[in-house]
Coordinates of C-alpha atoms in Angstrom, one line a residue:
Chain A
X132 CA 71.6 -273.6 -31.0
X133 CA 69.5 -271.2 -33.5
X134 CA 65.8 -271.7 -33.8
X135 CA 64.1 -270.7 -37.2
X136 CA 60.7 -268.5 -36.6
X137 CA 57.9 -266.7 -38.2
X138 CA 59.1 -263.7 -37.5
X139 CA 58.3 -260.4 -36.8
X140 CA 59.8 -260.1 -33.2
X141 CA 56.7 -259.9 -30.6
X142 CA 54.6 -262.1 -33.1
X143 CA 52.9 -265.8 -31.6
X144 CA 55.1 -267.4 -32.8
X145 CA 58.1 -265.4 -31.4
X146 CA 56.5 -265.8 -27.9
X147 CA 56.6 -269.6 -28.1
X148 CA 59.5 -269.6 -29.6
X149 CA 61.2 -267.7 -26.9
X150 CA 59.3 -269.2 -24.1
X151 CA 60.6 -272.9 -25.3
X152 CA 63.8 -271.9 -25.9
X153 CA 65.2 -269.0 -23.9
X154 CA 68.4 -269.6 -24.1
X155 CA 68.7 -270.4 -28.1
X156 CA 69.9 -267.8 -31.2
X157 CA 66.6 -267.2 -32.8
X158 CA 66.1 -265.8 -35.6
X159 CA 63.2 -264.1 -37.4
X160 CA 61.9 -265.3 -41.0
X161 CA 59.3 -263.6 -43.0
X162 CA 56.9 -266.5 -44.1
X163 CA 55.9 -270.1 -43.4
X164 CA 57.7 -271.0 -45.9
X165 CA 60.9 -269.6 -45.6
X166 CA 61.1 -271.1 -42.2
X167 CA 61.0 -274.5 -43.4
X168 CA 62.8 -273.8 -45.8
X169 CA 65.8 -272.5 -43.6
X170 CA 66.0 -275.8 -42.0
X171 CA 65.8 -277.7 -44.7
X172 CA 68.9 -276.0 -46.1
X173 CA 70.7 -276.4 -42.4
X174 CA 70.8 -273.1 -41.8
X175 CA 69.7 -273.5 -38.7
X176 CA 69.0 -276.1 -36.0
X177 CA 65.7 -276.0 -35.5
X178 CA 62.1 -274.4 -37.0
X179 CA 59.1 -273.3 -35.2
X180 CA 55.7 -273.7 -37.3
X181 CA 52.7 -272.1 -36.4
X182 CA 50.0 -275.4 -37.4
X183 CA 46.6 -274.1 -35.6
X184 CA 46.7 -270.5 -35.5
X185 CA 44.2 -267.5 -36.9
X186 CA 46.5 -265.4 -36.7
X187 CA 49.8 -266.0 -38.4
X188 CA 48.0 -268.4 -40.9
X189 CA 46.5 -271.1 -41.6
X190 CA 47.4 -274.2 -40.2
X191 CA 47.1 -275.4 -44.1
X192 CA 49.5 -273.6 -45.6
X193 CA 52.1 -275.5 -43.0
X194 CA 50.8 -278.7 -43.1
X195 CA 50.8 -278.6 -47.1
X196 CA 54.4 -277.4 -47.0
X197 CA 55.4 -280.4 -44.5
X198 CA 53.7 -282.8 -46.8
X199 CA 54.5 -281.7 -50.4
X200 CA 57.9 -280.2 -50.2
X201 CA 59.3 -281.2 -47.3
X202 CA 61.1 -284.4 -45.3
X203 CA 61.4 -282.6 -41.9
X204 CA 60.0 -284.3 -38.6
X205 CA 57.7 -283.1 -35.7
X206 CA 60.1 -283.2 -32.3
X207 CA 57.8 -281.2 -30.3
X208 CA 54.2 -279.5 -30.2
X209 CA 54.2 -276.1 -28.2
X210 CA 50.5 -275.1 -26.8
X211 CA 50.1 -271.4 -26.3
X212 CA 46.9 -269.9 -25.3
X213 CA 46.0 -266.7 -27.4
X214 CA 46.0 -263.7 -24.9
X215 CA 45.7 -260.5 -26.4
X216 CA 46.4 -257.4 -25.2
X217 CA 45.3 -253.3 -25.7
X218 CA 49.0 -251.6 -26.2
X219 CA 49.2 -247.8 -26.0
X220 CA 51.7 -245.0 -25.7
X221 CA 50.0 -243.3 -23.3
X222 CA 47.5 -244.7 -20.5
X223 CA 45.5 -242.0 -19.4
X224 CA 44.5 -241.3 -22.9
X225 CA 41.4 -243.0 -24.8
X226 CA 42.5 -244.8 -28.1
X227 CA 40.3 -243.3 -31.1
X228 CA 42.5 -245.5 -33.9
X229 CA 43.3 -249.4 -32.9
X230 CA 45.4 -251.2 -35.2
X231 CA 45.8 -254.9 -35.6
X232 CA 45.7 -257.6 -37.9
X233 CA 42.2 -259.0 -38.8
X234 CA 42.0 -261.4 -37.2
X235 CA 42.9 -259.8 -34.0
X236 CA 40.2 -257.4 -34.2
X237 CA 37.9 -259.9 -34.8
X238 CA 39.0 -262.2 -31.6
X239 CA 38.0 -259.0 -29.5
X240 CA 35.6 -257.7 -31.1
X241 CA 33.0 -257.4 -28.5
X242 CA 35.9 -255.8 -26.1
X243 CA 36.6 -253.2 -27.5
X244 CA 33.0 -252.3 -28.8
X245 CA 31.8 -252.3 -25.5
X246 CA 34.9 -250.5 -23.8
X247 CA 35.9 -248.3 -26.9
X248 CA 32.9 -247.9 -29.1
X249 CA 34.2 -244.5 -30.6
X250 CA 37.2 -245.7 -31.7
X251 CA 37.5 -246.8 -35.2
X252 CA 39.3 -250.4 -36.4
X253 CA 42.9 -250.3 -38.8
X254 CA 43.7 -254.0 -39.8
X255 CA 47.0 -254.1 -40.6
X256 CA 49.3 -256.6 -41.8
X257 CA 50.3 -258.6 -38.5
X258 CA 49.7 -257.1 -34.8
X259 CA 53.7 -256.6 -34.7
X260 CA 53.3 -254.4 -36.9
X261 CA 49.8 -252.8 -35.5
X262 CA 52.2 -252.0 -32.6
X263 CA 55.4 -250.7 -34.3
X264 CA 52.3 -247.8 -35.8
X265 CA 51.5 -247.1 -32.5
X266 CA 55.2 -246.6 -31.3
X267 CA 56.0 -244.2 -34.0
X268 CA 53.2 -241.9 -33.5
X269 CA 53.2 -241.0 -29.6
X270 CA 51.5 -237.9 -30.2
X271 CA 48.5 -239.7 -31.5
X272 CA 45.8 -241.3 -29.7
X273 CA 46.3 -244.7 -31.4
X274 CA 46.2 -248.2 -30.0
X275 CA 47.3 -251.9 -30.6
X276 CA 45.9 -255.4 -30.1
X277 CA 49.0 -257.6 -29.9
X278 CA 50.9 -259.8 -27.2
X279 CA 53.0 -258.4 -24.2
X280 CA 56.0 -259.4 -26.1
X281 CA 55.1 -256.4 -28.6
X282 CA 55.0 -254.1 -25.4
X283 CA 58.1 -254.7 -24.3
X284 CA 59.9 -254.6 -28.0
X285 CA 57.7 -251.6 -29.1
X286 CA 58.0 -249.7 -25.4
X287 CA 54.1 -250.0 -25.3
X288 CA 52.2 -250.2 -22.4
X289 CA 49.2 -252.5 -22.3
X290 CA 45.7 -250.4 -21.3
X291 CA 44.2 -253.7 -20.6
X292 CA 45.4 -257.6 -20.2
X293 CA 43.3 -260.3 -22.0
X294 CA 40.5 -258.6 -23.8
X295 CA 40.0 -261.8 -26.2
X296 CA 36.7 -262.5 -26.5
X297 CA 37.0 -266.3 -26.4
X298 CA 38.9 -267.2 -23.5
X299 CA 39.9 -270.4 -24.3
X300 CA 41.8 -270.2 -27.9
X301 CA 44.9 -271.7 -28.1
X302 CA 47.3 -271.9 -30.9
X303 CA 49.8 -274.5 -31.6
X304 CA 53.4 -274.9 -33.2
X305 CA 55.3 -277.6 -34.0
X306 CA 59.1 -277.8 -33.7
X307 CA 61.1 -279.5 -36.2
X308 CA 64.5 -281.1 -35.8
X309 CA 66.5 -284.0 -35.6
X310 CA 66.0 -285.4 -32.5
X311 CA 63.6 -284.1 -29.4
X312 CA 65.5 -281.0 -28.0
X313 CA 65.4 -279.9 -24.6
X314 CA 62.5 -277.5 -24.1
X315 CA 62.3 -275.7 -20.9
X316 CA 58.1 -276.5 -20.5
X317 CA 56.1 -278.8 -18.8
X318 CA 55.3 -281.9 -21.1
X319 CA 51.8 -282.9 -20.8
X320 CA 51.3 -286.1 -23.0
X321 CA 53.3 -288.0 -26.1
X322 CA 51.3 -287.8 -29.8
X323 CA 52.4 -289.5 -32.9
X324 CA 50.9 -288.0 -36.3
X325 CA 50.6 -289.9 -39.6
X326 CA 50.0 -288.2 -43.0
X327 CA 48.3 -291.1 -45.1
X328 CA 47.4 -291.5 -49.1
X329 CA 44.7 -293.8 -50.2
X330 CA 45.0 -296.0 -52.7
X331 CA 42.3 -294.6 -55.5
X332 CA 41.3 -298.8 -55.6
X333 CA 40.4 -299.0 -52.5
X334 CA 36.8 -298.8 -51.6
X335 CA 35.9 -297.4 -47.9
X336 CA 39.7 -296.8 -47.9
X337 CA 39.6 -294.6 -45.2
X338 CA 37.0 -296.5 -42.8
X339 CA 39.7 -299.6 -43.5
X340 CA 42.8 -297.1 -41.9
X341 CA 40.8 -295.8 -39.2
X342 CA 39.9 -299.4 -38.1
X343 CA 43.7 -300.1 -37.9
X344 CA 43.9 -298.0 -35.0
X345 CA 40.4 -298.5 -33.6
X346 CA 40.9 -302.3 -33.3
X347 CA 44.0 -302.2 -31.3
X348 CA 42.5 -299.4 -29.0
X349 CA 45.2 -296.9 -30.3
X350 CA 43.2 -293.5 -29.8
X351 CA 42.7 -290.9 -32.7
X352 CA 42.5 -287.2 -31.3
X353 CA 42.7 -285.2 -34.8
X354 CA 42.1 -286.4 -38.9
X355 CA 41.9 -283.7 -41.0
X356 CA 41.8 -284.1 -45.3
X357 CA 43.5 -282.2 -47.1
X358 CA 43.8 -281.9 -51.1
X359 CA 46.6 -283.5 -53.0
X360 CA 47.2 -280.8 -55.3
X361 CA 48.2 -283.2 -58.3
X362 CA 44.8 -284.8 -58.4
X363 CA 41.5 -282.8 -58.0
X364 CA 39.3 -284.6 -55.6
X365 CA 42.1 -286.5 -53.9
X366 CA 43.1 -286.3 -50.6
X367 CA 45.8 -287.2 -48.0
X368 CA 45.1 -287.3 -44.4
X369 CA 47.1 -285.8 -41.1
X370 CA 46.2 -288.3 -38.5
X371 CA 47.2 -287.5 -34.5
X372 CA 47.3 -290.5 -32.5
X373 CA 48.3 -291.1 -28.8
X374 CA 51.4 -292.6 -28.8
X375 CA 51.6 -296.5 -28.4
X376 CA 53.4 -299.3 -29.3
X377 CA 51.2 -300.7 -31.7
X378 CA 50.9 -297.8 -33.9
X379 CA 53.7 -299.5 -35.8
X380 CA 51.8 -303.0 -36.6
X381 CA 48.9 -300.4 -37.3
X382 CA 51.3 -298.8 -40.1
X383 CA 52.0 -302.5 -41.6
X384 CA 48.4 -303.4 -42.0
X385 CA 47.7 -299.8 -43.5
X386 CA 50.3 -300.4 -46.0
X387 CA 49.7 -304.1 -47.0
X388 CA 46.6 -302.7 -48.0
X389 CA 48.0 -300.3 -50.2
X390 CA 47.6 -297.1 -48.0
X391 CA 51.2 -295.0 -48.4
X392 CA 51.8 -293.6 -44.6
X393 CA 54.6 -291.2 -43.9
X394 CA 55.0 -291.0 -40.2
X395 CA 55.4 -286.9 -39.5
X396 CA 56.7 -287.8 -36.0
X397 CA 56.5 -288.9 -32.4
X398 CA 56.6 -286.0 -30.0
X399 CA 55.5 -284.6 -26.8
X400 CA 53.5 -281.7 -26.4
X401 CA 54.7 -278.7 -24.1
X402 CA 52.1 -276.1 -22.6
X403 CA 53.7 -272.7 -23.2
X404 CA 51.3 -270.6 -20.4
X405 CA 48.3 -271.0 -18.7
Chain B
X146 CA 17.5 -260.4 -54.0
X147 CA 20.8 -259.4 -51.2
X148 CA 23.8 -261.2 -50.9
X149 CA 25.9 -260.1 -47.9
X150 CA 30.0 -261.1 -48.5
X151 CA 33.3 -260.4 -47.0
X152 CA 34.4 -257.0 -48.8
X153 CA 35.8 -255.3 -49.5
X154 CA 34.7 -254.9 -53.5
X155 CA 37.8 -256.6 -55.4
X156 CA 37.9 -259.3 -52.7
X157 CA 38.1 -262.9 -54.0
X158 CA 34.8 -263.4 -51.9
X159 CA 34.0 -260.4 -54.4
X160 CA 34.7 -262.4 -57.4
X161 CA 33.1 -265.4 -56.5
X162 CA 29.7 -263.8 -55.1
X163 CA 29.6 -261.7 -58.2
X164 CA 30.2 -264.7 -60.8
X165 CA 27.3 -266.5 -58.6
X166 CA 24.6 -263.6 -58.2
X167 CA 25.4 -261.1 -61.2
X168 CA 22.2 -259.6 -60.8
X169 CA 21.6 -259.5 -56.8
X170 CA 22.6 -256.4 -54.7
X171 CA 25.8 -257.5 -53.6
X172 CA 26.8 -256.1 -50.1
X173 CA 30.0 -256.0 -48.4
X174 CA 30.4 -257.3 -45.0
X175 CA 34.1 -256.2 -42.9
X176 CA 34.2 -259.6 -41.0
X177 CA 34.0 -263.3 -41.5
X178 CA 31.4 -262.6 -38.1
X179 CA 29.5 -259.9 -39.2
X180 CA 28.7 -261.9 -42.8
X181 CA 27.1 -264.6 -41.0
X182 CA 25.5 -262.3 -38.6
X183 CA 23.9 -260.3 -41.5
X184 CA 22.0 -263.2 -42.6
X185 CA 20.8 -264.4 -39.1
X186 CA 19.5 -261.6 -38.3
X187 CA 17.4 -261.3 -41.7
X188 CA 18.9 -258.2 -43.0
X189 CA 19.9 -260.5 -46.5
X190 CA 18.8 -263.3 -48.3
X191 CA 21.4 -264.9 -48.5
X192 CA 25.4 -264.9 -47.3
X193 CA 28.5 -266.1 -49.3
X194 CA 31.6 -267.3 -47.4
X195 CA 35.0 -268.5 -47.3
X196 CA 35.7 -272.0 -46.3
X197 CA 39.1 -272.7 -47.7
X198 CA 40.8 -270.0 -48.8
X199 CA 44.1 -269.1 -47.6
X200 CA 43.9 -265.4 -48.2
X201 CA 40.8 -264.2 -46.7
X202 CA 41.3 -266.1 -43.2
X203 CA 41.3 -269.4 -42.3
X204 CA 38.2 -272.2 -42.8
X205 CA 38.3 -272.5 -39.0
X206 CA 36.9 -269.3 -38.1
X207 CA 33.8 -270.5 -40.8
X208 CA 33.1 -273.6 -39.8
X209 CA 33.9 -272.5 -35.9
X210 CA 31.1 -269.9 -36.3
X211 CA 29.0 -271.9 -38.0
X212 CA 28.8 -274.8 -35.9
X213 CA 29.2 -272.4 -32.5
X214 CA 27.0 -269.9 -33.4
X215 CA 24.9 -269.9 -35.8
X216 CA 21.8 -272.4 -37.2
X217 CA 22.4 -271.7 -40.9
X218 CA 22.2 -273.7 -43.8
X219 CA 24.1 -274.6 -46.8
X220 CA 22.7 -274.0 -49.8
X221 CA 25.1 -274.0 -52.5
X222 CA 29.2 -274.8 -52.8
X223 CA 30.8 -272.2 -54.9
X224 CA 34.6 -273.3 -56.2
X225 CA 37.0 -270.7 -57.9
X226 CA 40.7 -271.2 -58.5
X227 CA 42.8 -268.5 -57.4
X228 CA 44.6 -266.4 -59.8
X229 CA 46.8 -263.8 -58.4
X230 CA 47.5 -260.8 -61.0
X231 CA 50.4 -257.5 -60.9
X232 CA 48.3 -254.8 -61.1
X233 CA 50.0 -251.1 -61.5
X234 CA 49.3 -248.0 -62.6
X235 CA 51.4 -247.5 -65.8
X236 CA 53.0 -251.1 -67.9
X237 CA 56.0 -249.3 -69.2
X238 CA 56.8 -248.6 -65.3
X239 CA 58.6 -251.3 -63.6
X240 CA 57.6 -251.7 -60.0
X241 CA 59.9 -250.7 -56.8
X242 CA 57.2 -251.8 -54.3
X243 CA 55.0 -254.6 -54.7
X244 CA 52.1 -254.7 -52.1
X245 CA 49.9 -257.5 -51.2
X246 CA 48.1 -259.8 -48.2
X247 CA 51.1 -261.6 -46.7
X248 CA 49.6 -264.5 -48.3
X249 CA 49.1 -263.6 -51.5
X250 CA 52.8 -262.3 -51.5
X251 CA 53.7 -266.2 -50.4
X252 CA 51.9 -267.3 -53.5
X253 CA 53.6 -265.6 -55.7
X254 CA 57.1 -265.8 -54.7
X255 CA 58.9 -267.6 -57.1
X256 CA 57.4 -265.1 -60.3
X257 CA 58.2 -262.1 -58.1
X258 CA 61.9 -262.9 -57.6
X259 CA 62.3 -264.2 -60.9
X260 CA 60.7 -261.3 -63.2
X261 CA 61.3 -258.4 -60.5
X262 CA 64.3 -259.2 -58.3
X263 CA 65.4 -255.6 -57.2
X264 CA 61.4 -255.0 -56.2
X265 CA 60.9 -255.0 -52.5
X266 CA 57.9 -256.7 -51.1
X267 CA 54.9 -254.9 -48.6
X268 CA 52.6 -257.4 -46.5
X269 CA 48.8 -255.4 -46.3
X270 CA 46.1 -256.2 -44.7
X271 CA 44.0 -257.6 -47.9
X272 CA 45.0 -257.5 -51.6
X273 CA 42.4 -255.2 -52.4
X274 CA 43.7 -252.5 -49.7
X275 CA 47.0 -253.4 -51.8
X276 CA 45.3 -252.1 -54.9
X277 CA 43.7 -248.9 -53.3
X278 CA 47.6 -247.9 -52.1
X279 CA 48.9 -248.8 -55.9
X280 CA 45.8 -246.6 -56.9
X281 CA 46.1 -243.5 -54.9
X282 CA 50.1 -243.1 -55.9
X283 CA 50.1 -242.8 -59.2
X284 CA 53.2 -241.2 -59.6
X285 CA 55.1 -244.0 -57.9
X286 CA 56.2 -247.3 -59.2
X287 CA 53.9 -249.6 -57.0
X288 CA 52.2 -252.4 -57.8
X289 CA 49.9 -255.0 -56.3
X290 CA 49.2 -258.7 -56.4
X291 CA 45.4 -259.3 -56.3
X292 CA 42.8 -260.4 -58.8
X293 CA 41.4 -258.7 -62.1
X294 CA 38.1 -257.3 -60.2
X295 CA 40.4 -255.3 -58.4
X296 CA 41.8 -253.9 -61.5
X297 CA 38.4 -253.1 -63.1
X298 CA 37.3 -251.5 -59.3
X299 CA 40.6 -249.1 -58.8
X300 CA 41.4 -248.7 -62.4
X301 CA 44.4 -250.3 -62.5
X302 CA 46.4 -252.7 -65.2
X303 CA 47.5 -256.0 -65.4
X304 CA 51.3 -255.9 -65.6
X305 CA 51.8 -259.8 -65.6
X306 CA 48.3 -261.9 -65.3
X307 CA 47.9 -265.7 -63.8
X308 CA 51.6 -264.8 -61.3
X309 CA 50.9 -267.7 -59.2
X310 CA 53.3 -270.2 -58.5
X311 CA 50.9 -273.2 -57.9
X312 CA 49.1 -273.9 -60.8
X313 CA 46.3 -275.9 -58.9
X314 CA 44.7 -274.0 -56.0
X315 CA 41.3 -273.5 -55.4
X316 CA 39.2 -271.7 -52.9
X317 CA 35.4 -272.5 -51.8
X318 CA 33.1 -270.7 -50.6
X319 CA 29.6 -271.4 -48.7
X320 CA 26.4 -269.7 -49.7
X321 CA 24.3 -269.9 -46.7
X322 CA 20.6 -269.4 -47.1
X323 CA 17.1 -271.1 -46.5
X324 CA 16.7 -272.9 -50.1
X325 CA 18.5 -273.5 -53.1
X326 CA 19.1 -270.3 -55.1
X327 CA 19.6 -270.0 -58.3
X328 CA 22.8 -269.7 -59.4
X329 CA 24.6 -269.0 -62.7
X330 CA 27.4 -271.4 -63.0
X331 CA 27.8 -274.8 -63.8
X332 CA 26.9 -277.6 -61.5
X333 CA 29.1 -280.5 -60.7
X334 CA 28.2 -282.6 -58.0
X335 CA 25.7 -283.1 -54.9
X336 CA 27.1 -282.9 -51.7
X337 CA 25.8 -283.5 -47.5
X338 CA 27.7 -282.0 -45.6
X339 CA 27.5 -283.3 -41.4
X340 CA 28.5 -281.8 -38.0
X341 CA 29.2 -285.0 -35.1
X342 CA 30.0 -284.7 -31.8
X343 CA 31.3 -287.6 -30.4
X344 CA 30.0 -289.0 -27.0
X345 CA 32.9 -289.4 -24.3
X346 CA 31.9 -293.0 -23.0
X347 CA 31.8 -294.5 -26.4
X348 CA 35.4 -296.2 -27.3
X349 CA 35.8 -295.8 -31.0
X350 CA 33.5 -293.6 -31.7
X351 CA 34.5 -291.8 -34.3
X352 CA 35.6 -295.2 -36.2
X353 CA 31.5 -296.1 -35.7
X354 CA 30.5 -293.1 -37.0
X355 CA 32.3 -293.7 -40.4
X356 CA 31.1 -297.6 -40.2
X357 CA 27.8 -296.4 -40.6
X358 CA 28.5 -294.5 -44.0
X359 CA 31.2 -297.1 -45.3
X360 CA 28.9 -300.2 -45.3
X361 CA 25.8 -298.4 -46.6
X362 CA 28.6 -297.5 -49.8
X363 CA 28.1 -293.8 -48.8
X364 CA 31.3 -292.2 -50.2
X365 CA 33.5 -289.5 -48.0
X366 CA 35.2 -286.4 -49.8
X367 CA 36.8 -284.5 -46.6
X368 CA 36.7 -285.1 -42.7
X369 CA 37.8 -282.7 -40.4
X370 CA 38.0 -282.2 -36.8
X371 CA 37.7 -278.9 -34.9
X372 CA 38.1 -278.3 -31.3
X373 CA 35.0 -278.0 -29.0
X374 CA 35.4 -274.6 -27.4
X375 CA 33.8 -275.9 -24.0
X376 CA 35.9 -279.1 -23.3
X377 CA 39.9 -279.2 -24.3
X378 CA 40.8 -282.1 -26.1
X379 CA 37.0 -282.5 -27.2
X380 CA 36.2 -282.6 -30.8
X381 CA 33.6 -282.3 -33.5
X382 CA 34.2 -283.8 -36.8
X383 CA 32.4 -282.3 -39.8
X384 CA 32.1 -284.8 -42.6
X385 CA 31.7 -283.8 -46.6
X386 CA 29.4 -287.1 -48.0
X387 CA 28.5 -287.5 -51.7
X388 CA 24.9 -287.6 -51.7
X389 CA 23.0 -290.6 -51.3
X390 CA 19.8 -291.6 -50.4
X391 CA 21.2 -294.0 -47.3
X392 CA 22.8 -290.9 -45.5
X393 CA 19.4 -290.4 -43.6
X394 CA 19.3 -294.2 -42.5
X395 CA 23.4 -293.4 -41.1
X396 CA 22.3 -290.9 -39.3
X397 CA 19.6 -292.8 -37.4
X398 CA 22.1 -295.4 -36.7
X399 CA 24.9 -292.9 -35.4
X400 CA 22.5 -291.2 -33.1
X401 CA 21.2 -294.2 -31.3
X402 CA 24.9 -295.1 -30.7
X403 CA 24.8 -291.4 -28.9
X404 CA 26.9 -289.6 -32.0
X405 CA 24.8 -285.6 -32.0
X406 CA 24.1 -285.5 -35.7
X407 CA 23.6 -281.8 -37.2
X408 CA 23.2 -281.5 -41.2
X409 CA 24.3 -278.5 -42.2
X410 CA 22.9 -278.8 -46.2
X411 CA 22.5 -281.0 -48.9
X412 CA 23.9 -278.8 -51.3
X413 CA 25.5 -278.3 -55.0
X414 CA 29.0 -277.7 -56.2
X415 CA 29.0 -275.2 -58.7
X416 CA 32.6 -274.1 -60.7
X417 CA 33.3 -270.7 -60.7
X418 CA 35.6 -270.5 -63.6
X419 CA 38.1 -272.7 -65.4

């Protein structure tokens, strides 16, 4: 089996990816989408999607791509807290350059400006790569917020474990595929997400969808709008529901009022660490 | 008058501040953070960030820090369509190495392969880091994908101008402040825009909040929800309403159902540039 990532090695995404499937070919793609792309084309089994992450993205950019250009379906949802790490050459000496990507910096910010205050910020492109600087200049004092993943691939060692200043920041993927694959996680609960389009005739379109659900007690845990890019001032809607039976009559009633619903999939959501 | 914004100078943030307040001192600010911070703490009048725009981070870590963190205001809606430029040194030169945010590469695919195949492409942190590198090698054939004020700032030349491969993609910003500025561009619409947080023991709740706006004829443009940092699967919704004199009479209604109500501006849209 070969699993589709946002690559580089030692990114988020290549630590859920491995951690779901650790047994899988997986191979590394340079941007969102490419990776859809690649399965699209059947080049390879399955895709990993970053969808809430301020690291590799935003979660816009893949849900856009899912809507507008593509007919792939949601399998699986991989949770993964962000922990991030400080990864050096050398332990015993003080970092006085610490690379990452902007984010990164930014989500430990307060860590390193009370621990390191002398040392000076790089943002780079992605923390892989924040890490690959540090491990071709081992003379220099230089430093890396990144995962442990980049440790081990880069031969860094960390200086200090879970400097993120927000401890509880997690990011999720979504797997896309055929048919649910095995994924060696625990499960924790079963979601179904809907993207829906309004009809433009249709006043208090949205308040008539949402009662759909509301009505039959099916439970809404995420709506987000975003823009149809054909008409300005037009929006579709990603929907997350718990899953249950009647979300199907729930999809009739939408649509025999007009309401176009594309069901993205029914999938269970894994926790990749706590 | 001072307008803190996310530098650095050729940012989009840049262009967008700059079209709004041509006369203000216009500072840059490194983080999404530190711009919000800068006008808490009183050191400007006013603050201009991103809230959807995929190159300069995501809308999350706005609205996050906003809502979290912060008791600002909206003043004013600022709305530019991206336009992604090649910007090198010399025209007659045709570029080896093309440099941009990872993002602004994405954009830009389909143009890059076409017109320059045999270039190689170089994620950077920011597109106007990609035009300082482009800059300070004049002798090599680099070039960068980023906007014309970062051709004017590091005296560089549009190769190719408007490179984007969606026609339609438009980033806003907030200005946040304590009344409505003045600002020089054209005003479209009126828009409230509201923070909820949902009660736990209410069933529905989120389908009687948007009752209370869709039988007073109150119209919504965008809903979104964001995780609460304190409680997993907890959520606040943040709600974009056309303006309407019966929003303050849905508010009294949602919060004696329980619903926490916080307005974060009645506000204008203005266009940046067509």
């Amino acid at each position: 089996m070969e699993v589709a990532y946002l690559g580089p090695i030692g990114s988020f995404s290549y630590r859920a990816v491995k951690l779901a499937f650790p047994d899988a070919k997986l191979t590394p793609v340079a941007t969102l989408v490419d990776v859809i792309e690649a399965y699209e084309e059947g080049r390879v089994d399955l895709a990993l999607v970053p969808i809430e992450n301020s690291i590799e993205g935003p979660v816009n950019l893949t849900i856009d791509q899912l809507f507008h250009q593509s007919s792939a379906h949601v399998v699986a949802e991989i949770v993964l807290p962000i922990v991030q790490n400080l990864l050096v050459v050398d332990a015993k000496r003080a970092p006085e350059k610490i690379f990452s990507h902007p984010q990164a910096l930014a989500q430990t910010r307060e860590y390193l400006s009370e621990h390191f205050p002398q040392a000076s910020s790089v943002p780079v492109a992605s923390t892989a790569l924040a890490a690959e600087i540090v491990q071709q200049h081992p003379t220099l004092a230089y430093a890396a917020v990144a995962n442990l993943d980049a440790a081990d691939f880069y031969g860094l060692v960390p200086l200090a474990k879970g400097i993120q200043d927000v401890a509880q920041n997690n990011t999720r993927f979504w797997v896309l595929g055929e048919k649910q694959p095995h994924i060696a996680l625990p499960s924790t609960a079963q979601k179904v997400t809907l993207a829906l389009t309004l009809p433009e005739n249709l006043p208090g379109a949205l308040h008539k969808a949402i009662s759909t659900f509301a009505w039959r007690g099916i439970d809404m845990t995420k709506i987000e709008s975003r823009p149809l890019k054909t008409v300005l001032g037009q929006y579709f809607f990603i929907i997350d529901l718990v899953s249950n039976d009647n979300i199907k009559y729930a999809c009739k009633e939408m649509e025999s009022l007009g309401i176009t619903v594309r069901n993205l999939g029914k999938y269970c959501i894994y926790e990749g660490e706590k």
